[in-house]
Amino acid sequence: MAQNETIYLAGGCFWGLEQALKMLDGVKETTVGYVNGKTANPDYEAVCSDTTGYKEAVKVIYDAQVITLEKLLRAFFICITPEQKDGQGYDTGTQYQTGVYYIDPQTAAACAHFFAAERLKHPAFFTELEAMHNFYPAETYHQDYLQKNPGGYCHISQQEFAAVKALNQEK
Protein backbone atom coordinates (compact mmCIF):
# COMPACT_ATOMS: atom_id res chain seq x y z
CA MET A 1 0.00 0.00 0.00
CA ALA A 2 1.33 3.44 -0.95
CA GLN A 3 2.56 5.76 1.77
CA ASN A 4 2.34 9.12 0.05
CA GLU A 5 4.37 12.03 1.39
CA THR A 6 4.71 15.61 0.14
CA ILE A 7 7.68 17.97 -0.08
CA TYR A 8 8.29 21.23 -1.94
CA LEU A 9 11.58 21.73 -3.79
CA ALA A 10 12.76 25.02 -5.30
CA GLY A 11 15.63 24.50 -7.71
CA GLY A 12 15.74 27.57 -9.92
CA CYS A 13 13.47 27.42 -12.95
CA PHE A 14 10.79 24.88 -12.08
CA TRP A 15 10.54 23.43 -15.60
CA GLY A 16 13.75 21.41 -15.44
CA LEU A 17 13.45 20.36 -11.83
CA GLU A 18 9.95 19.01 -12.47
CA GLN A 19 11.26 17.05 -15.47
CA ALA A 20 14.13 15.59 -13.42
CA LEU A 21 11.92 14.58 -10.50
CA LYS A 22 9.43 12.85 -12.80
CA MET A 23 12.28 10.50 -13.81
CA LEU A 24 12.37 9.00 -10.33
CA ASP A 25 10.51 5.82 -9.49
CA GLY A 26 8.11 6.52 -6.66
CA VAL A 27 7.33 10.12 -7.61
CA LYS A 28 3.57 9.99 -7.99
CA GLU A 29 2.70 13.58 -8.87
CA THR A 30 4.35 16.93 -9.45
CA THR A 31 2.88 20.41 -9.59
CA VAL A 32 4.96 23.48 -10.37
CA GLY A 33 4.09 26.64 -8.51
CA TYR A 34 5.10 29.35 -6.13
CA VAL A 35 6.12 28.72 -2.50
CA ASN A 36 6.46 30.83 0.65
CA GLY A 37 5.62 34.29 -0.54
CA LYS A 38 3.76 37.17 1.04
CA THR A 39 0.83 37.79 -1.30
CA ALA A 40 -2.26 35.76 -2.14
CA ASN A 41 -2.76 34.10 -5.53
CA PRO A 42 0.41 35.27 -7.28
CA ASP A 43 0.90 34.91 -11.01
CA TYR A 44 4.14 34.44 -12.92
CA GLU A 45 4.52 38.14 -13.71
CA ALA A 46 4.16 39.12 -10.04
CA VAL A 47 6.59 36.41 -8.90
CA CYS A 48 9.18 37.61 -11.45
CA SER A 49 8.91 41.18 -10.11
CA ASP A 50 11.11 40.30 -7.08
CA THR A 51 8.50 41.82 -4.77
CA THR A 52 6.41 38.83 -3.63
CA GLY A 53 9.01 36.65 -1.90
CA TYR A 54 7.85 33.56 -3.81
CA LYS A 55 10.23 30.95 -5.17
CA GLU A 56 9.50 28.79 -8.22
CA ALA A 57 9.06 25.31 -6.75
CA VAL A 58 7.82 21.81 -7.43
CA LYS A 59 5.30 20.18 -5.13
CA VAL A 60 6.30 16.52 -5.07
CA ILE A 61 4.00 13.75 -3.91
CA TYR A 62 5.97 10.55 -3.56
CA ASP A 63 5.48 7.01 -2.31
CA ALA A 64 7.86 6.67 0.65
CA GLN A 65 7.77 2.89 0.26
CA VAL A 66 9.31 3.23 -3.22
CA ILE A 67 11.62 6.23 -2.87
CA THR A 68 13.22 7.65 0.23
CA LEU A 69 13.33 11.32 1.13
CA GLU A 70 17.13 11.03 1.08
CA LYS A 71 17.08 9.87 -2.54
CA LEU A 72 14.77 12.76 -3.48
CA LEU A 73 17.16 15.18 -1.80
CA ARG A 74 20.12 13.61 -3.57
CA ALA A 75 18.34 14.11 -6.90
CA PHE A 76 17.57 17.71 -5.94
CA PHE A 77 21.20 18.46 -5.11
CA ILE A 78 22.34 16.91 -8.41
CA CYS A 79 20.21 19.55 -10.15
CA ILE A 80 21.20 22.66 -8.19
CA THR A 81 24.22 24.77 -7.33
CA PRO A 82 23.80 25.56 -3.62
CA GLU A 83 26.62 28.12 -3.78
CA GLN A 84 24.47 30.46 -5.91
CA LYS A 85 22.14 32.83 -4.07
CA ASP A 86 18.94 34.02 -5.76
CA GLY A 87 19.54 32.14 -8.96
CA GLN A 88 20.58 29.04 -10.83
CA GLY A 89 22.73 29.21 -13.94
CA TYR A 90 21.74 32.21 -16.04
CA ASP A 91 18.45 32.59 -14.18
CA THR A 92 18.77 35.27 -11.52
CA GLY A 93 16.27 36.78 -9.12
CA THR A 94 14.67 35.87 -5.82
CA GLN A 95 12.15 33.59 -7.54
CA TYR A 96 15.07 31.28 -8.45
CA GLN A 97 16.35 30.88 -4.87
CA THR A 98 16.88 27.20 -4.07
CA GLY A 99 15.18 25.63 -1.10
CA VAL A 100 13.47 22.67 0.49
CA TYR A 101 10.13 23.33 2.20
CA TYR A 102 8.61 20.71 4.47
CA ILE A 103 5.23 20.13 6.12
CA ASP A 104 5.96 17.98 9.17
CA PRO A 105 8.64 17.88 11.91
CA GLN A 106 9.89 14.40 10.92
CA THR A 107 10.65 15.62 7.42
CA ALA A 108 12.29 18.74 8.87
CA ALA A 109 14.63 16.63 11.02
CA ALA A 110 15.58 14.33 8.14
CA CYS A 111 16.23 17.32 5.86
CA ALA A 112 18.29 19.09 8.53
CA HIS A 113 20.49 16.01 8.89
CA PHE A 114 20.94 15.78 5.11
CA PHE A 115 21.66 19.54 4.85
CA ALA A 116 24.34 19.34 7.57
CA ALA A 117 26.27 16.80 5.50
CA GLU A 118 25.67 18.69 2.24
CA ARG A 119 26.95 22.00 3.69
CA LEU A 120 30.33 20.38 4.31
CA LYS A 121 30.74 19.84 0.55
CA HIS A 122 30.39 23.50 -0.44
CA PRO A 123 32.43 26.64 0.38
CA ALA A 124 29.20 28.68 0.41
CA PHE A 125 25.69 27.36 0.92
CA PHE A 126 22.54 29.36 0.24
CA THR A 127 19.86 26.67 -0.17
CA GLU A 128 17.00 27.36 2.22
CA LEU A 129 15.41 24.81 4.54
CA GLU A 130 12.09 26.07 5.90
CA ALA A 131 8.57 25.04 6.73
CA MET A 132 6.14 25.39 3.85
CA HIS A 133 3.78 28.27 4.62
CA ASN A 134 1.91 28.63 1.34
CA PHE A 135 1.95 27.24 -2.17
CA TYR A 136 0.04 28.31 -5.26
CA PRO A 137 0.08 26.23 -8.45
CA ALA A 138 1.57 28.02 -11.45
CA GLU A 139 -0.39 28.71 -14.59
CA THR A 140 -1.37 25.71 -16.73
CA TYR A 141 1.20 26.40 -19.44
CA HIS A 142 4.01 25.92 -16.86
CA GLN A 143 2.80 22.44 -15.84
CA ASP A 144 4.81 19.65 -17.55
CA TYR A 145 6.42 22.37 -19.66
CA LEU A 146 9.39 20.37 -20.95
CA GLN A 147 7.17 17.42 -21.85
CA LYS A 148 5.02 19.77 -23.94
CA ASN A 149 8.09 21.66 -25.28
CA PRO A 150 10.94 19.11 -25.56
CA GLY A 151 13.41 21.67 -26.89
CA GLY A 152 12.48 24.25 -24.27
CA TYR A 153 14.98 26.11 -22.13
CA CYS A 154 16.43 24.28 -19.15
CA HIS A 155 19.35 25.07 -16.84
CA ILE A 156 19.75 21.39 -15.90
CA SER A 157 22.23 19.56 -18.14
CA GLN A 158 21.66 16.24 -19.87
CA GLN A 159 24.38 14.76 -17.63
CA GLU A 160 22.47 15.88 -14.54
CA PHE A 161 19.23 14.39 -15.89
CA ALA A 162 21.11 11.11 -16.51
CA ALA A 163 22.55 11.16 -12.97
CA VAL A 164 19.06 11.65 -11.51
CA LYS A 165 17.65 8.81 -13.61
CA ALA A 166 20.54 6.56 -12.53
CA LEU A 167 19.36 6.87 -8.91
CA ASN A 168 16.54 4.45 -9.87
CA GLN A 169 19.13 1.67 -10.19
CA GLU A 170 20.20 2.02 -6.56
CA LYS A 171 18.52 -0.13 -3.97
Coordinates of C-alpha atoms in Angstrom, one line a residue:
M1 CA 0.0 0.0 0.0
A2 CA 1.3 3.4 -1.0
Q3 CA 2.6 5.8 1.8
N4 CA 2.3 9.1 0.0
E5 CA 4.4 12.0 1.4
T6 CA 4.7 15.6 0.1
I7 CA 7.7 18.0 -0.1
Y8 CA 8.3 21.2 -1.9
L9 CA 11.6 21.7 -3.8
A10 CA 12.8 25.0 -5.3
G11 CA 15.6 24.5 -7.7
G12 CA 15.7 27.6 -9.9
C13 CA 13.5 27.4 -12.9
F14 CA 10.8 24.9 -12.1
W15 CA 10.5 23.4 -15.6
G16 CA 13.8 21.4 -15.4
L17 CA 13.4 20.4 -11.8
E18 CA 10.0 19.0 -12.5
Q19 CA 11.3 17.0 -15.5
A20 CA 14.1 15.6 -13.4
L21 CA 11.9 14.6 -10.5
K22 CA 9.4 12.9 -12.8
M23 CA 12.3 10.5 -13.8
L24 CA 12.4 9.0 -10.3
D25 CA 10.5 5.8 -9.5
G26 CA 8.1 6.5 -6.7
V27 CA 7.3 10.1 -7.6
K28 CA 3.6 10.0 -8.0
E29 CA 2.7 13.6 -8.9
T30 CA 4.3 16.9 -9.4
T31 CA 2.9 20.4 -9.6
V32 CA 5.0 23.5 -10.4
G33 CA 4.1 26.6 -8.5
Y34 CA 5.1 29.3 -6.1
V35 CA 6.1 28.7 -2.5
N36 CA 6.5 30.8 0.6
G37 CA 5.6 34.3 -0.5
K38 CA 3.8 37.2 1.0
T39 CA 0.8 37.8 -1.3
A40 CA -2.3 35.8 -2.1
N41 CA -2.8 34.1 -5.5
P42 CA 0.4 35.3 -7.3
D43 CA 0.9 34.9 -11.0
Y44 CA 4.1 34.4 -12.9
E45 CA 4.5 38.1 -13.7
A46 CA 4.2 39.1 -10.0
V47 CA 6.6 36.4 -8.9
C48 CA 9.2 37.6 -11.4
S49 CA 8.9 41.2 -10.1
D50 CA 11.1 40.3 -7.1
T51 CA 8.5 41.8 -4.8
T52 CA 6.4 38.8 -3.6
G53 CA 9.0 36.7 -1.9
Y54 CA 7.9 33.6 -3.8
K55 CA 10.2 31.0 -5.2
E56 CA 9.5 28.8 -8.2
A57 CA 9.1 25.3 -6.8
V58 CA 7.8 21.8 -7.4
K59 CA 5.3 20.2 -5.1
V60 CA 6.3 16.5 -5.1
I61 CA 4.0 13.7 -3.9
Y62 CA 6.0 10.5 -3.6
D63 CA 5.5 7.0 -2.3
A64 CA 7.9 6.7 0.7
Q65 CA 7.8 2.9 0.3
V66 CA 9.3 3.2 -3.2
I67 CA 11.6 6.2 -2.9
T68 CA 13.2 7.6 0.2
L69 CA 13.3 11.3 1.1
E70 CA 17.1 11.0 1.1
K71 CA 17.1 9.9 -2.5
L72 CA 14.8 12.8 -3.5
L73 CA 17.2 15.2 -1.8
R74 CA 20.1 13.6 -3.6
A75 CA 18.3 14.1 -6.9
F76 CA 17.6 17.7 -5.9
F77 CA 21.2 18.5 -5.1
I78 CA 22.3 16.9 -8.4
C79 CA 20.2 19.6 -10.2
I80 CA 21.2 22.7 -8.2
T81 CA 24.2 24.8 -7.3
P82 CA 23.8 25.6 -3.6
E83 CA 26.6 28.1 -3.8
Q84 CA 24.5 30.5 -5.9
K85 CA 22.1 32.8 -4.1
D86 CA 18.9 34.0 -5.8
G87 CA 19.5 32.1 -9.0
Q88 CA 20.6 29.0 -10.8
G89 CA 22.7 29.2 -13.9
Y90 CA 21.7 32.2 -16.0
D91 CA 18.4 32.6 -14.2
T92 CA 18.8 35.3 -11.5
G93 CA 16.3 36.8 -9.1
T94 CA 14.7 35.9 -5.8
Q95 CA 12.2 33.6 -7.5
Y96 CA 15.1 31.3 -8.5
Q97 CA 16.3 30.9 -4.9
T98 CA 16.9 27.2 -4.1
G99 CA 15.2 25.6 -1.1
V100 CA 13.5 22.7 0.5
Y101 CA 10.1 23.3 2.2
Y102 CA 8.6 20.7 4.5
I103 CA 5.2 20.1 6.1
D104 CA 6.0 18.0 9.2
P105 CA 8.6 17.9 11.9
Q106 CA 9.9 14.4 10.9
T107 CA 10.7 15.6 7.4
A108 CA 12.3 18.7 8.9
A109 CA 14.6 16.6 11.0
A110 CA 15.6 14.3 8.1
C111 CA 16.2 17.3 5.9
A112 CA 18.3 19.1 8.5
H113 CA 20.5 16.0 8.9
F114 CA 20.9 15.8 5.1
F115 CA 21.7 19.5 4.9
A116 CA 24.3 19.3 7.6
A117 CA 26.3 16.8 5.5
E118 CA 25.7 18.7 2.2
R119 CA 26.9 22.0 3.7
L120 CA 30.3 20.4 4.3
K121 CA 30.7 19.8 0.5
H122 CA 30.4 23.5 -0.4
P123 CA 32.4 26.6 0.4
A124 CA 29.2 28.7 0.4
F125 CA 25.7 27.4 0.9
F126 CA 22.5 29.4 0.2
T127 CA 19.9 26.7 -0.2
E128 CA 17.0 27.4 2.2
L129 CA 15.4 24.8 4.5
E130 CA 12.1 26.1 5.9
A131 CA 8.6 25.0 6.7
M132 CA 6.1 25.4 3.8
H133 CA 3.8 28.3 4.6
N134 CA 1.9 28.6 1.3
F135 CA 2.0 27.2 -2.2
Y136 CA 0.0 28.3 -5.3
P137 CA 0.1 26.2 -8.5
A138 CA 1.6 28.0 -11.5
E139 CA -0.4 28.7 -14.6
T140 CA -1.4 25.7 -16.7
Y141 CA 1.2 26.4 -19.4
H142 CA 4.0 25.9 -16.9
Q143 CA 2.8 22.4 -15.8
D144 CA 4.8 19.7 -17.5
Y145 CA 6.4 22.4 -19.7
L146 CA 9.4 20.4 -21.0
Q147 CA 7.2 17.4 -21.8
K148 CA 5.0 19.8 -23.9
N149 CA 8.1 21.7 -25.3
P150 CA 10.9 19.1 -25.6
G151 CA 13.4 21.7 -26.9
G152 CA 12.5 24.3 -24.3
Y153 CA 15.0 26.1 -22.1
C154 CA 16.4 24.3 -19.1
H155 CA 19.4 25.1 -16.8
I156 CA 19.7 21.4 -15.9
S157 CA 22.2 19.6 -18.1
Q158 CA 21.7 16.2 -19.9
Q159 CA 24.4 14.8 -17.6
E160 CA 22.5 15.9 -14.5
F161 CA 19.2 14.4 -15.9
A162 CA 21.1 11.1 -16.5
A163 CA 22.5 11.2 -13.0
V164 CA 19.1 11.6 -11.5
K165 CA 17.6 8.8 -13.6
A166 CA 20.5 6.6 -12.5
L167 CA 19.4 6.9 -8.9
N168 CA 16.5 4.5 -9.9
Q169 CA 19.1 1.7 -10.2
E170 CA 20.2 2.0 -6.6
K171 CA 18.5 -0.1 -4.0

